[in-house]
């Protein structure tokens, strides 16, 4: 009898995992309208404009250059009174050129081509294998109740000053808060890759510091998030943990227990590879613990993947180590 029960549970487990894998399979690509926070009104760019939608960047004093190159897609934008879910997904720092692909946002390589500073917006495609594309069909985030935005280029770059980073963070924070009334919100979901991972962690920390937003269920997913230790971003220090799967990789330590004192309804998750972002740069992701861990409010998983693979590779083998576990975590906590 006991053997039969165990056998039944085994097959139920197999069926459940199969159903989950099926649910997280790639979907069709999705078209979005990619907007610039600021754009040039004529060829020489002597006349520029920041649309009313993005006035937070002007109010917070973000430099014109950063505004010009920030590109965001508002994918779902219901009336503020109706918003119960606030969702923001951010790519990592963009290299010189026409833009890099990203497995979190779903943006494709070359998305900047023919979409220069003279264009207020451009139509672009979201890859069906990405985390962002999966969110669009999620039962957790109904279209009529969810504000959902994707930043292809946040301009929250590693080498800019700490003061400029603070201004950019405040702009995103103010803008996102303007999309919903805290009293109506049920879930805040933030996800980011590399520098985008640092940005969403900082945004979550700032929201948790606001009593109006503090107790709202908040889920934050960071894909090898990178914060600058010489600026003590998110409390990151020069101490580090080595990747237990690959001792050549390391991630700088930060005490996330201290960074997030209010842990009710908080679910942070960091995927950590720890490979150097650019060779000889000394830039690595952050980590709280030396081993895989699950503390309820914080979970962390090490992977033996380089930084570029974590942020850009959408092959099924890599996706099963990156995007899919995050989607499973989202299902678990919601």
GROMACS .gro file of C-alpha atoms in nm:
model
  334
    1UNK     CA    1   0.000   0.000   0.000
    2UNK     CA    2   0.279   0.243   0.097
    3UNK     CA    3   0.468   0.152  -0.220
    4UNK     CA    4   0.160   0.228  -0.431
    5UNK     CA    5   0.118   0.571  -0.265
    6UNK     CA    6   0.482   0.655  -0.326
    7UNK     CA    7   0.449   0.537  -0.686
    8UNK     CA    8   0.140   0.755  -0.740
    9UNK     CA    9   0.312   1.058  -0.588
   10UNK     CA   10   0.611   1.001  -0.814
   11UNK     CA   11   0.399   1.001  -1.128
   12UNK     CA   12   0.199   1.301  -1.009
   13UNK     CA   13   0.527   1.485  -0.960
   14UNK     CA   14   0.638   1.393  -1.313
   15UNK     CA   15   0.307   1.510  -1.457
   16UNK     CA   16   0.318   1.835  -1.259
   17UNK     CA   17   0.672   1.917  -1.372
   18UNK     CA   18   0.578   1.830  -1.730
   19UNK     CA   19   0.281   2.067  -1.713
   20UNK     CA   20   0.503   2.344  -1.576
   21UNK     CA   21   0.761   2.293  -1.850
   22UNK     CA   22   0.484   2.301  -2.108
   23UNK     CA   23   0.350   2.626  -1.960
   24UNK     CA   24   0.691   2.793  -1.985
   25UNK     CA   25   0.758   2.695  -2.346
   26UNK     CA   26   0.843   2.979  -2.591
   27UNK     CA   27   0.550   3.175  -2.725
   28UNK     CA   28   0.495   3.382  -3.039
   29UNK     CA   29   0.689   3.706  -3.076
   30UNK     CA   30   0.512   4.023  -2.967
   31UNK     CA   31   0.524   4.374  -3.113
   32UNK     CA   32   0.573   4.678  -2.885
   33UNK     CA   33   0.608   5.053  -2.926
   34UNK     CA   34   0.956   5.153  -2.808
   35UNK     CA   35   0.965   5.515  -2.685
   36UNK     CA   36   1.248   5.757  -2.612
   37UNK     CA   37   1.236   5.949  -2.285
   38UNK     CA   38   1.370   6.248  -2.481
   39UNK     CA   39   1.412   6.300  -2.855
   40UNK     CA   40   1.552   6.551  -3.102
   41UNK     CA   41   1.304   6.766  -3.291
   42UNK     CA   42   1.539   6.843  -3.580
   43UNK     CA   43   1.857   6.706  -3.739
   44UNK     CA   44   2.111   6.907  -3.539
   45UNK     CA   45   1.936   6.820  -3.212
   46UNK     CA   46   1.941   7.183  -3.099
   47UNK     CA   47   1.573   7.151  -3.012
   48UNK     CA   48   1.480   6.860  -2.788
   49UNK     CA   49   1.168   6.754  -2.606
   50UNK     CA   50   1.085   6.532  -2.311
   51UNK     CA   51   0.721   6.419  -2.353
   52UNK     CA   52   0.485   6.463  -2.059
   53UNK     CA   53   0.488   6.086  -2.002
   54UNK     CA   54   0.854   6.105  -1.900
   55UNK     CA   55   0.867   6.438  -1.718
   56UNK     CA   56   1.001   6.258  -1.408
   57UNK     CA   57   1.341   6.245  -1.580
   58UNK     CA   58   1.333   6.626  -1.622
   59UNK     CA   59   1.208   6.686  -1.270
   60UNK     CA   60   1.485   6.472  -1.119
   61UNK     CA   61   1.749   6.648  -1.329
   62UNK     CA   62   1.868   6.349  -1.533
   63UNK     CA   63   2.112   6.473  -1.798
   64UNK     CA   64   1.979   6.534  -2.150
   65UNK     CA   65   2.219   6.277  -2.292
   66UNK     CA   66   2.092   6.001  -2.059
   67UNK     CA   67   1.733   6.094  -2.137
   68UNK     CA   68   1.798   6.088  -2.512
   69UNK     CA   69   1.926   5.733  -2.503
   70UNK     CA   70   1.674   5.584  -2.258
   71UNK     CA   71   1.425   5.364  -2.444
   72UNK     CA   72   1.116   5.214  -2.282
   73UNK     CA   73   0.813   5.023  -2.408
   74UNK     CA   74   0.484   5.069  -2.222
   75UNK     CA   75   0.324   4.737  -2.309
   76UNK     CA   76   0.019   4.748  -2.084
   77UNK     CA   77  -0.105   5.077  -1.942
   78UNK     CA   78  -0.457   5.069  -1.795
   79UNK     CA   79  -0.608   5.361  -1.606
   80UNK     CA   80  -0.434   5.425  -1.276
   81UNK     CA   81  -0.750   5.347  -1.078
   82UNK     CA   82  -0.754   4.995  -1.225
   83UNK     CA   83  -0.390   4.898  -1.170
   84UNK     CA   84  -0.345   4.614  -0.921
   85UNK     CA   85  -0.009   4.491  -1.053
   86UNK     CA   86   0.299   4.700  -1.126
   87UNK     CA   87   0.548   4.523  -1.354
   88UNK     CA   88   0.882   4.659  -1.477
   89UNK     CA   89   1.150   4.466  -1.666
   90UNK     CA   90   1.495   4.608  -1.744
   91UNK     CA   91   1.779   4.501  -1.973
   92UNK     CA   92   2.145   4.536  -1.886
   93UNK     CA   93   2.382   4.812  -1.997
   94UNK     CA   94   2.388   4.840  -2.375
   95UNK     CA   95   2.722   4.816  -2.557
   96UNK     CA   96   2.821   5.064  -2.831
   97UNK     CA   97   2.639   5.001  -3.155
   98UNK     CA   98   2.285   4.910  -3.249
   99UNK     CA   99   2.179   4.740  -2.926
  100UNK     CA  100   2.216   4.392  -2.777
  101UNK     CA  101   1.960   4.115  -2.735
  102UNK     CA  102   1.836   4.024  -2.389
  103UNK     CA  103   1.667   3.709  -2.260
  104UNK     CA  104   1.486   3.897  -1.982
  105UNK     CA  105   1.330   4.181  -2.183
  106UNK     CA  106   1.315   3.993  -2.512
  107UNK     CA  107   1.468   4.276  -2.714
  108UNK     CA  108   1.654   4.170  -3.027
  109UNK     CA  109   2.005   4.259  -3.136
  110UNK     CA  110   2.008   4.567  -3.360
  111UNK     CA  111   1.690   4.721  -3.219
  112UNK     CA  112   1.850   5.069  -3.225
  113UNK     CA  113   1.909   5.055  -3.601
  114UNK     CA  114   1.684   5.303  -3.784
  115UNK     CA  115   1.550   5.416  -3.446
  116UNK     CA  116   1.778   5.711  -3.369
  117UNK     CA  117   1.733   6.016  -3.147
  118UNK     CA  118   1.519   6.189  -3.412
  119UNK     CA  119   1.248   5.926  -3.366
  120UNK     CA  120   1.012   5.959  -3.073
  121UNK     CA  121   0.917   5.591  -3.099
  122UNK     CA  122   0.966   5.279  -3.311
  123UNK     CA  123   0.788   4.947  -3.345
  124UNK     CA  124   0.999   4.660  -3.218
  125UNK     CA  125   0.958   4.289  -3.143
  126UNK     CA  126   0.976   4.096  -2.816
  127UNK     CA  127   1.127   3.749  -2.851
  128UNK     CA  128   0.882   3.471  -2.762
  129UNK     CA  129   1.148   3.287  -2.558
  130UNK     CA  130   1.204   3.574  -2.315
  131UNK     CA  131   1.082   3.623  -1.960
  132UNK     CA  132   0.897   3.942  -2.060
  133UNK     CA  133   0.701   3.764  -2.331
  134UNK     CA  134   0.597   3.495  -2.082
  135UNK     CA  135   0.468   3.762  -1.844
  136UNK     CA  136   0.231   3.895  -2.108
  137UNK     CA  137   0.035   3.570  -2.099
  138UNK     CA  138   0.066   3.518  -1.726
  139UNK     CA  139  -0.251   3.455  -1.530
  140UNK     CA  140  -0.093   3.658  -1.251
  141UNK     CA  141  -0.093   3.981  -1.453
  142UNK     CA  142  -0.426   4.038  -1.634
  143UNK     CA  143  -0.401   4.304  -1.905
  144UNK     CA  144  -0.673   4.528  -1.765
  145UNK     CA  145  -0.521   4.529  -1.414
  146UNK     CA  146  -0.147   4.543  -1.489
  147UNK     CA  147   0.086   4.824  -1.581
  148UNK     CA  148   0.376   4.656  -1.760
  149UNK     CA  149   0.681   4.833  -1.901
  150UNK     CA  150   1.005   4.707  -2.052
  151UNK     CA  151   1.324   4.915  -2.061
  152UNK     CA  152   1.547   4.817  -2.354
  153UNK     CA  153   1.807   5.076  -2.250
  154UNK     CA  154   1.782   5.212  -1.895
  155UNK     CA  155   2.102   5.424  -1.923
  156UNK     CA  156   2.172   5.314  -1.565
  157UNK     CA  157   2.530   5.249  -1.665
  158UNK     CA  158   2.818   5.121  -1.455
  159UNK     CA  159   3.064   5.408  -1.504
  160UNK     CA  160   2.839   5.712  -1.450
  161UNK     CA  161   2.856   5.906  -1.125
  162UNK     CA  162   2.673   5.798  -0.814
  163UNK     CA  163   2.474   6.122  -0.818
  164UNK     CA  164   2.352   6.063  -1.172
  165UNK     CA  165   2.255   5.707  -1.081
  166UNK     CA  166   2.051   5.842  -0.791
  167UNK     CA  167   1.873   6.086  -1.021
  168UNK     CA  168   1.793   5.808  -1.269
  169UNK     CA  169   1.669   5.580  -0.991
  170UNK     CA  170   1.444   5.855  -0.856
  171UNK     CA  171   1.304   5.919  -1.205
  172UNK     CA  172   1.210   5.553  -1.253
  173UNK     CA  173   1.070   5.536  -0.901
  174UNK     CA  174   0.853   5.845  -0.943
  175UNK     CA  175   0.733   5.732  -1.285
  176UNK     CA  176   0.639   5.383  -1.167
  177UNK     CA  177   0.461   5.510  -0.856
  178UNK     CA  178   0.254   5.741  -1.076
  179UNK     CA  179   0.105   5.440  -1.254
  180UNK     CA  180  -0.084   5.298  -0.956
  181UNK     CA  181  -0.236   5.390  -0.621
  182UNK     CA  182  -0.057   5.204  -0.343
  183UNK     CA  183  -0.392   5.132  -0.175
  184UNK     CA  184  -0.501   4.934  -0.484
  185UNK     CA  185  -0.179   4.748  -0.552
  186UNK     CA  186  -0.158   4.374  -0.488
  187UNK     CA  187   0.176   4.290  -0.651
  188UNK     CA  188   0.492   4.470  -0.756
  189UNK     CA  189   0.711   4.265  -0.990
  190UNK     CA  190   1.054   4.390  -1.095
  191UNK     CA  191   1.306   4.197  -1.306
  192UNK     CA  192   1.639   4.293  -1.455
  193UNK     CA  193   1.957   4.164  -1.612
  194UNK     CA  194   2.310   4.279  -1.519
  195UNK     CA  195   2.291   4.656  -1.455
  196UNK     CA  196   1.915   4.620  -1.489
  197UNK     CA  197   1.931   4.373  -1.200
  198UNK     CA  198   2.100   4.638  -0.987
  199UNK     CA  199   1.841   4.897  -1.086
  200UNK     CA  200   1.540   4.682  -0.994
  201UNK     CA  201   1.698   4.587  -0.660
  202UNK     CA  202   1.755   4.956  -0.584
  203UNK     CA  203   1.400   5.040  -0.688
  204UNK     CA  204   1.265   4.766  -0.460
  205UNK     CA  205   1.473   4.896  -0.171
  206UNK     CA  206   1.341   5.249  -0.228
  207UNK     CA  207   0.981   5.128  -0.247
  208UNK     CA  208   1.027   4.934   0.076
  209UNK     CA  209   1.144   5.255   0.242
  210UNK     CA  210   0.806   5.413   0.161
  211UNK     CA  211   0.543   5.313   0.422
  212UNK     CA  212   0.269   5.329   0.157
  213UNK     CA  213   0.441   5.060  -0.053
  214UNK     CA  214   0.623   4.868   0.219
  215UNK     CA  215   0.373   4.588   0.277
  216UNK     CA  216   0.271   4.527  -0.084
  217UNK     CA  217   0.377   4.187  -0.212
  218UNK     CA  218   0.703   4.255  -0.395
  219UNK     CA  219   0.888   4.007  -0.616
  220UNK     CA  220   1.230   4.101  -0.753
  221UNK     CA  221   1.424   3.888  -1.001
  222UNK     CA  222   1.787   3.969  -1.077
  223UNK     CA  223   1.980   3.787  -1.350
  224UNK     CA  224   2.348   3.816  -1.249
  225UNK     CA  225   2.275   4.169  -1.125
  226UNK     CA  226   2.578   4.403  -1.125
  227UNK     CA  227   2.623   4.689  -0.876
  228UNK     CA  228   2.943   4.895  -0.846
  229UNK     CA  229   3.130   4.819  -0.524
  230UNK     CA  230   3.350   5.132  -0.543
  231UNK     CA  231   3.027   5.335  -0.510
  232UNK     CA  232   2.885   5.096  -0.249
  233UNK     CA  233   2.576   5.049  -0.465
  234UNK     CA  234   2.320   4.837  -0.279
  235UNK     CA  235   2.582   4.794  -0.007
  236UNK     CA  236   2.812   4.595  -0.238
  237UNK     CA  237   3.166   4.560  -0.104
  238UNK     CA  238   3.504   4.445  -0.235
  239UNK     CA  239   3.468   4.117  -0.043
  240UNK     CA  240   3.346   3.832  -0.258
  241UNK     CA  241   3.215   3.477  -0.281
  242UNK     CA  242   3.356   3.240  -0.542
  243UNK     CA  243   3.116   3.045  -0.757
  244UNK     CA  244   3.106   2.695  -0.600
  245UNK     CA  245   3.064   2.549  -0.950
  246UNK     CA  246   3.352   2.743  -1.107
  247UNK     CA  247   3.623   2.898  -0.889
  248UNK     CA  248   3.730   3.133  -1.169
  249UNK     CA  249   3.402   3.321  -1.122
  250UNK     CA  250   3.325   3.544  -0.825
  251UNK     CA  251   3.050   3.777  -0.705
  252UNK     CA  252   3.093   4.074  -0.472
  253UNK     CA  253   2.929   4.043  -0.133
  254UNK     CA  254   2.642   4.257  -0.010
  255UNK     CA  255   2.444   4.216   0.311
  256UNK     CA  256   2.093   4.206   0.168
  257UNK     CA  257   1.952   4.133   0.515
  258UNK     CA  258   2.052   4.487   0.612
  259UNK     CA  259   1.959   4.640   0.277
  260UNK     CA  260   1.601   4.511   0.310
  261UNK     CA  261   1.497   4.544   0.675
  262UNK     CA  262   1.125   4.504   0.593
  263UNK     CA  263   1.080   4.147   0.474
  264UNK     CA  264   0.705   4.090   0.495
  265UNK     CA  265   0.566   4.000   0.152
  266UNK     CA  266   0.917   4.029   0.004
  267UNK     CA  267   1.058   3.775  -0.243
  268UNK     CA  268   1.403   3.851  -0.384
  269UNK     CA  269   1.582   3.609  -0.615
  270UNK     CA  270   1.933   3.641  -0.756
  271UNK     CA  271   2.078   3.416  -1.026
  272UNK     CA  272   2.455   3.438  -0.988
  273UNK     CA  273   2.726   3.339  -1.229
  274UNK     CA  274   3.001   3.574  -1.123
  275UNK     CA  275   3.202   3.575  -1.445
  276UNK     CA  276   3.382   3.899  -1.525
  277UNK     CA  277   3.144   4.112  -1.729
  278UNK     CA  278   3.419   4.241  -1.958
  279UNK     CA  279   3.767   4.089  -1.953
  280UNK     CA  280   4.010   4.273  -1.721
  281UNK     CA  281   3.735   4.513  -1.607
  282UNK     CA  282   3.704   4.377  -1.253
  283UNK     CA  283   3.325   4.405  -1.291
  284UNK     CA  284   3.126   4.115  -1.145
  285UNK     CA  285   2.775   4.048  -1.017
  286UNK     CA  286   2.673   4.064  -0.650
  287UNK     CA  287   2.579   3.783  -0.410
  288UNK     CA  288   2.460   3.751  -0.053
  289UNK     CA  289   2.557   3.392   0.021
  290UNK     CA  290   2.840   3.159  -0.080
  291UNK     CA  291   2.605   2.870  -0.160
  292UNK     CA  292   2.261   2.821  -0.309
  293UNK     CA  293   2.009   2.936  -0.052
  294UNK     CA  294   1.641   2.989   0.012
  295UNK     CA  295   1.550   3.210   0.307
  296UNK     CA  296   1.194   3.271   0.198
  297UNK     CA  297   1.240   3.645   0.152
  298UNK     CA  298   1.560   3.580  -0.046
  299UNK     CA  299   1.672   3.295  -0.267
  300UNK     CA  300   1.992   3.259  -0.467
  301UNK     CA  301   2.113   3.008  -0.723
  302UNK     CA  302   2.463   2.976  -0.866
  303UNK     CA  303   2.508   2.868  -1.228
  304UNK     CA  304   2.818   2.784  -1.428
  305UNK     CA  305   2.738   3.029  -1.707
  306UNK     CA  306   2.923   3.339  -1.819
  307UNK     CA  307   2.762   3.681  -1.783
  308UNK     CA  308   2.673   3.718  -2.152
  309UNK     CA  309   2.506   3.378  -2.165
  310UNK     CA  310   2.289   3.458  -1.863
  311UNK     CA  311   2.171   3.786  -2.013
  312UNK     CA  312   2.143   3.703  -2.381
  313UNK     CA  313   2.143   3.331  -2.460
  314UNK     CA  314   1.791   3.201  -2.527
  315UNK     CA  315   1.883   2.849  -2.633
  316UNK     CA  316   1.669   2.595  -2.451
  317UNK     CA  317   1.953   2.453  -2.240
  318UNK     CA  318   2.047   2.797  -2.103
  319UNK     CA  319   1.685   2.909  -2.079
  320UNK     CA  320   1.618   2.609  -1.853
  321UNK     CA  321   1.880   2.747  -1.612
  322UNK     CA  322   1.778   3.114  -1.634
  323UNK     CA  323   1.432   3.216  -1.749
  324UNK     CA  324   1.238   2.899  -1.656
  325UNK     CA  325   1.344   2.881  -1.285
  326UNK     CA  326   1.243   3.245  -1.241
  327UNK     CA  327   0.902   3.178  -1.392
  328UNK     CA  328   0.865   2.881  -1.157
  329UNK     CA  329   0.960   3.101  -0.861
  330UNK     CA  330   0.702   3.357  -0.968
  331UNK     CA  331   0.436   3.085  -0.976
  332UNK     CA  332   0.544   2.965  -0.632
  333UNK     CA  333   0.521   3.303  -0.457
  334UNK     CA  334   0.208   3.426  -0.635
   0.00000   0.00000   0.00000
